[in-house]
Every structure is written in C-alpha cells, then in structure tokens.
Amino acid sequence: MGGVYLGFWGVGWLPLFGFLGALLVSVLVYGLAWWQRFSISGFILGGVVISFICTSLVIFLLSWLPLSASQWLFFLLVGDLSGVDIRLLPWVVLVVLGGVLLLLGLGRSVEVLALGREKAYSLGVEVGWLMPLVFWITAWIAGSCVSAAGLIGFVGMMVPHIGRLCVGGNLERLLPFSIWLGGIFLMLADTLSRVIFYPRQVPVGAITGLLGGIFFLVLLFGRDREV
C-alpha cells in the first residue's frame, strides 16, 4: 500500500514494500507478545490489535488513491494469483525452502513446543529462545508469500489441520505434506475463482476464506458433539 501511495508501481517495488510491511507488522506483534511474556493470548491479542490498526490504515489510504489503483489493490489485499509475476518465484522458493529446512532442523523441539509453553519447559525445551526463533522463521516465510500473491486467507490455518489428520503430528511428515496439500488446495481454489462465475473472476482469497470458514464451522460443531 505504501509503495503504491508513494508512486512505486514497478514489479520489484511492490513485493519489496509488501515484505517490509509484513516484517514491520511482525515486529509490532512480537513486541506486544514480549510485553505479555510470550503467552499464547499475547500473540493472539497482539495479532488482532495490529490487524485492526492495519485494516484502518489501508482503508484510509485507499480513500486517497485513484479508482484504478483502488480496484487493483482490492484484488491484492484479498488475495489473487492472476497478477503474480513469475520472476518472483525463485526468490519466494528460496525463502520458503530455507525456512522449512530450519524448522525441520529444530525437529522435536518444535513438536514439544506445540504442546504448550509450560509443558515444553517441563520437558527441557529452551522455550526462551525457541519461541522467538520459530516466530521469526514463520514470519519470514509468510511475509515472502504474501508480498508476492497478496493476502490469501485460511490456507495456512486449514491445511495443517487436514494434514495432521492424514499423516499425524510428526513435523518431518506434516510440514512437507502440508506444503504439497496447500499447493493443490490453492490451485483448485484458483481454478474455481476463474471458472465458477466466468467471464467474471472472483479473487481466490474469497474462495479460500469461504471454504476455510465452512471447514472451521464443521470442526467446531464436531468438537461440540464429542463433548
């Protein structure tokens, strides 16, 4: 948004500004979580607060942009693959692959951390350095993907849940399987966005958001029945 507002429309500028914006948001969320001693609620509340602030700033900036730029940015903000430049692919793959290898290298410690901060402490995991490290690795991966394709919601939330049901919670199996399944899911969602209302095109983020919302509603009602 800042790059467009300042007049930087080039292919290299917009992803750069998007990536820097993602890192800035990560710093703010990390700061709020640090203030709350890295509690789960601190991460969640920090993310929600920063999200509302950024949404308000985006709406404010959109009101000052020309109509043509506003329409283009709408697709970028809700997630769209039609405007992705293939020249960005090597850079995104390099960042994602590096982050995935780092997470796989941490191995069992990340799996134990998923059980909760207190339980990880009791099992001997150095939570003090591991939580910030995992946070920054995932922020780096997410920032690179969002800067290239926009905000495509629910893929990173829904696919790991499905992957865990298919291959279990072992990180060495779950992470590669989630990458593979996430790619297939996004490809199918993008195909639907292009053909379901043809000749009009719906942003792929709208399709993934709808499917993700339905998925978590089913998951929620399923847990209520089990209780």
Short mmCIF file of C-alpha atoms in Angstrom, two decimals:
data_model
loop_
_atom_site.label_atom_id
_atom_site.label_comp_id
_atom_site.label_asym_id
_atom_site.label_seq_id
_atom_site.Cartn_x
_atom_site.Cartn_y
_atom_site.Cartn_z
CA MET A 1 0.00 0.00 0.00
CA GLY A 2 2.75 2.43 0.92
CA GLY A 3 4.62 1.68 -2.29
CA VAL A 4 1.57 2.42 -4.44
CA TYR A 5 0.74 5.54 -2.44
CA LEU A 6 4.27 6.86 -2.96
CA GLY A 7 4.17 6.03 -6.66
CA PHE A 8 6.35 2.88 -6.74
CA TRP A 9 4.47 0.70 -9.21
CA GLY A 10 7.30 -1.48 -10.51
CA VAL A 11 7.28 -5.25 -10.20
CA GLY A 12 10.27 -5.17 -7.89
CA TRP A 13 8.99 -2.34 -5.70
CA LEU A 14 5.56 -3.65 -4.69
CA PRO A 15 6.74 -7.04 -3.34
CA LEU A 16 9.58 -5.25 -1.55
CA PHE A 17 7.21 -2.86 0.19
CA GLY A 18 4.85 -5.74 0.96
CA PHE A 19 7.66 -7.76 2.51
CA LEU A 20 8.91 -4.81 4.56
CA GLY A 21 5.36 -4.16 5.73
CA ALA A 22 4.99 -7.79 6.80
CA LEU A 23 8.24 -7.59 8.77
CA LEU A 24 7.12 -4.35 10.42
CA VAL A 25 3.84 -5.94 11.50
CA SER A 26 5.77 -8.95 12.80
CA VAL A 27 7.96 -6.65 14.90
CA LEU A 28 4.87 -4.99 16.41
CA VAL A 29 3.18 -8.32 17.17
CA TYR A 30 6.41 -9.67 18.63
CA GLY A 31 6.74 -6.59 20.84
CA LEU A 32 3.22 -6.99 22.21
CA ALA A 33 3.80 -10.71 22.77
CA TRP A 34 7.09 -9.96 24.56
CA TRP A 35 5.26 -7.50 26.80
CA GLN A 36 2.86 -10.33 27.66
CA ARG A 37 5.81 -12.69 28.28
CA PHE A 38 5.18 -14.64 25.08
CA SER A 39 1.89 -16.10 26.25
CA ILE A 40 -0.46 -17.59 23.66
CA SER A 41 -3.04 -14.93 24.49
CA GLY A 42 -0.35 -12.28 23.98
CA PHE A 43 0.35 -13.50 20.45
CA ILE A 44 -3.35 -13.74 19.61
CA LEU A 45 -4.35 -10.38 21.08
CA GLY A 46 -1.29 -8.71 19.58
CA GLY A 47 -2.18 -10.07 16.16
CA VAL A 48 -5.82 -8.98 16.45
CA VAL A 49 -4.92 -5.46 17.61
CA ILE A 50 -2.31 -4.90 14.89
CA SER A 51 -4.68 -6.37 12.29
CA PHE A 52 -7.42 -3.86 13.15
CA ILE A 53 -4.95 -0.96 13.08
CA CYS A 54 -3.51 -2.02 9.71
CA THR A 55 -7.00 -2.53 8.26
CA SER A 56 -7.95 1.00 9.29
CA LEU A 57 -4.77 2.41 7.73
CA VAL A 58 -5.41 0.50 4.50
CA ILE A 59 -8.96 1.87 4.27
CA PHE A 60 -7.64 5.37 4.90
CA LEU A 61 -5.01 5.07 2.15
CA LEU A 62 -7.48 3.52 -0.30
CA SER A 63 -9.71 6.56 0.02
CA TRP A 64 -6.84 8.73 -1.28
CA LEU A 65 -5.84 6.55 -4.23
CA PRO A 66 -7.22 6.79 -7.80
CA LEU A 67 -10.09 4.43 -8.61
CA SER A 68 -7.99 2.28 -10.95
CA ALA A 69 -5.34 1.74 -8.28
CA SER A 70 -8.00 1.01 -5.65
CA GLN A 71 -9.56 -1.74 -7.78
CA TRP A 72 -6.18 -3.34 -8.43
CA LEU A 73 -5.21 -3.18 -4.77
CA PHE A 74 -8.53 -4.71 -3.76
CA PHE A 75 -7.57 -7.92 -5.57
CA LEU A 76 -4.11 -7.81 -3.98
CA LEU A 77 -5.46 -7.31 -0.47
CA VAL A 78 -7.98 -10.16 -0.67
CA GLY A 79 -5.51 -12.44 -2.48
CA ASP A 80 -5.20 -13.01 -6.21
CA LEU A 81 -2.80 -15.07 -8.34
CA SER A 82 -3.54 -13.52 -11.72
CA GLY A 83 -1.18 -10.61 -11.14
CA VAL A 84 1.74 -12.61 -9.71
CA ASP A 85 4.98 -12.12 -11.63
CA ILE A 86 6.76 -15.41 -12.31
CA ARG A 87 10.12 -13.68 -11.84
CA LEU A 88 9.40 -13.53 -8.12
CA LEU A 89 9.11 -17.32 -7.88
CA PRO A 90 12.83 -18.16 -7.37
CA TRP A 91 13.11 -15.65 -4.53
CA VAL A 92 9.95 -16.93 -2.81
CA VAL A 93 11.00 -20.57 -3.23
CA LEU A 94 14.44 -19.80 -1.79
CA VAL A 95 12.98 -18.08 1.29
CA VAL A 96 10.34 -20.75 1.90
CA LEU A 97 12.77 -23.63 1.38
CA GLY A 98 15.29 -22.07 3.75
CA GLY A 99 12.65 -21.54 6.43
CA VAL A 100 11.30 -25.07 6.06
CA LEU A 101 14.79 -26.57 6.40
CA LEU A 102 15.38 -24.52 9.56
CA LEU A 103 12.09 -25.73 11.07
CA LEU A 104 12.88 -29.33 10.17
CA GLY A 105 16.29 -28.89 11.78
CA LEU A 106 14.62 -27.88 15.04
CA GLY A 107 12.61 -31.10 14.80
CA ARG A 108 11.29 -32.49 18.05
CA SER A 109 11.67 -29.23 19.93
CA VAL A 110 9.01 -27.60 17.74
CA GLU A 111 6.69 -30.58 18.22
CA VAL A 112 7.06 -30.34 22.00
CA LEU A 113 6.53 -26.56 21.86
CA ALA A 114 3.17 -27.20 20.17
CA LEU A 115 2.04 -28.90 23.40
CA GLY A 116 2.22 -25.59 25.26
CA ARG A 117 4.80 -23.33 26.88
CA GLU A 118 4.62 -24.85 30.38
CA LYS A 119 4.74 -28.45 29.18
CA ALA A 120 7.67 -27.65 26.90
CA TYR A 121 9.53 -26.13 29.86
CA SER A 122 8.89 -29.25 31.94
CA LEU A 123 10.26 -31.46 29.15
CA GLY A 124 13.51 -29.49 28.97
CA VAL A 125 12.90 -27.36 25.87
CA GLU A 126 14.59 -23.94 25.92
CA VAL A 127 11.39 -22.01 25.23
CA GLY A 128 13.06 -18.64 25.82
CA TRP A 129 14.97 -18.76 22.52
CA LEU A 130 12.91 -21.34 20.62
CA MET A 131 9.60 -19.42 20.56
CA PRO A 132 11.11 -16.21 19.13
CA LEU A 133 13.12 -18.22 16.60
CA VAL A 134 10.08 -20.14 15.34
CA PHE A 135 8.07 -16.90 15.26
CA TRP A 136 10.62 -15.12 13.06
CA ILE A 137 11.10 -18.08 10.73
CA THR A 138 7.35 -18.37 10.12
CA ALA A 139 7.02 -14.59 9.78
CA TRP A 140 9.80 -14.61 7.18
CA ILE A 141 8.08 -17.38 5.19
CA ALA A 142 4.62 -15.81 5.41
CA GLY A 143 5.92 -12.35 4.54
CA SER A 144 7.61 -13.57 1.35
CA CYS A 145 4.46 -15.39 0.17
CA VAL A 146 2.11 -12.52 0.98
CA SER A 147 4.35 -9.96 -0.71
CA ALA A 148 4.14 -11.97 -3.94
CA ALA A 149 0.50 -13.15 -4.01
CA GLY A 150 -1.38 -10.97 -1.54
CA LEU A 151 -3.43 -11.99 1.49
CA ILE A 152 -4.90 -15.42 0.73
CA GLY A 153 -6.57 -16.40 3.97
CA PHE A 154 -7.20 -19.71 5.74
CA VAL A 155 -4.77 -21.81 3.67
CA GLY A 156 -2.15 -21.80 6.40
CA MET A 157 -4.78 -22.49 9.07
CA MET A 158 -6.90 -25.15 7.38
CA VAL A 159 -4.33 -27.25 5.50
CA PRO A 160 -2.16 -28.17 8.55
CA HIS A 161 -5.31 -29.35 10.38
CA ILE A 162 -6.16 -31.64 7.48
CA GLY A 163 -2.54 -32.72 7.20
CA ARG A 164 -2.41 -33.66 10.87
CA LEU A 165 -5.46 -35.87 10.39
CA CYS A 166 -3.79 -37.56 7.41
CA VAL A 167 -0.16 -38.06 8.49
CA GLY A 168 -0.11 -37.26 12.22
CA GLY A 169 1.78 -34.60 14.13
CA ASN A 170 5.34 -35.59 13.26
CA LEU A 171 6.93 -32.43 11.84
CA GLU A 172 9.12 -34.29 9.34
CA ARG A 173 5.99 -35.71 7.69
CA LEU A 174 3.48 -32.96 8.44
CA LEU A 175 5.45 -30.00 7.06
CA PRO A 176 6.24 -31.42 3.58
CA PHE A 177 2.74 -32.90 3.31
CA SER A 178 1.15 -29.55 4.24
CA ILE A 179 3.22 -27.76 1.58
CA TRP A 180 2.11 -30.29 -1.04
CA LEU A 181 -1.54 -30.26 0.07
CA GLY A 182 -1.58 -26.47 0.37
CA GLY A 183 -0.35 -26.11 -3.20
CA ILE A 184 -3.06 -28.44 -4.51
CA PHE A 185 -5.75 -26.70 -2.47
CA LEU A 186 -4.68 -23.25 -3.67
CA MET A 187 -4.54 -24.42 -7.29
CA LEU A 188 -8.08 -25.84 -7.08
CA ALA A 189 -9.36 -22.69 -5.35
CA ASP A 190 -7.78 -20.51 -8.03
CA THR A 191 -9.39 -22.64 -10.75
CA LEU A 192 -12.79 -22.23 -9.08
CA SER A 193 -12.28 -18.47 -8.81
CA ARG A 194 -11.69 -18.26 -12.57
CA VAL A 195 -14.48 -20.54 -13.87
CA ILE A 196 -17.34 -20.51 -11.37
CA PHE A 197 -18.54 -17.00 -12.33
CA TYR A 198 -16.97 -16.85 -15.81
CA PRO A 199 -16.41 -14.41 -17.52
CA ARG A 200 -16.10 -12.60 -14.19
CA GLN A 201 -13.22 -13.52 -11.91
CA VAL A 202 -13.52 -13.78 -8.14
CA PRO A 203 -10.37 -13.21 -6.04
CA VAL A 204 -9.00 -16.55 -4.91
CA GLY A 205 -8.85 -15.21 -1.34
CA ALA A 206 -12.66 -15.05 -1.32
CA ILE A 207 -12.86 -18.76 -2.26
CA THR A 208 -10.30 -19.86 0.35
CA GLY A 209 -11.97 -17.68 3.00
CA LEU A 210 -15.37 -19.23 2.29
CA LEU A 211 -14.05 -22.79 2.30
CA GLY A 212 -11.95 -22.12 5.40
CA GLY A 213 -14.90 -20.65 7.30
CA ILE A 214 -17.07 -23.67 6.45
CA PHE A 215 -14.25 -26.04 7.45
CA PHE A 216 -13.79 -24.49 10.89
CA LEU A 217 -17.54 -24.37 11.48
CA VAL A 218 -17.71 -28.11 10.80
CA LEU A 219 -14.69 -28.64 13.05
CA LEU A 220 -16.30 -26.57 15.82
CA PHE A 221 -19.64 -28.39 15.69
CA GLY A 222 -17.83 -31.72 15.55
CA ARG A 223 -15.96 -30.95 18.77
CA ASP A 224 -19.17 -29.84 20.47
CA ARG A 225 -20.76 -33.21 19.66
CA GLU A 226 -17.75 -35.06 21.05
CA VAL A 227 -18.07 -33.10 24.31
#
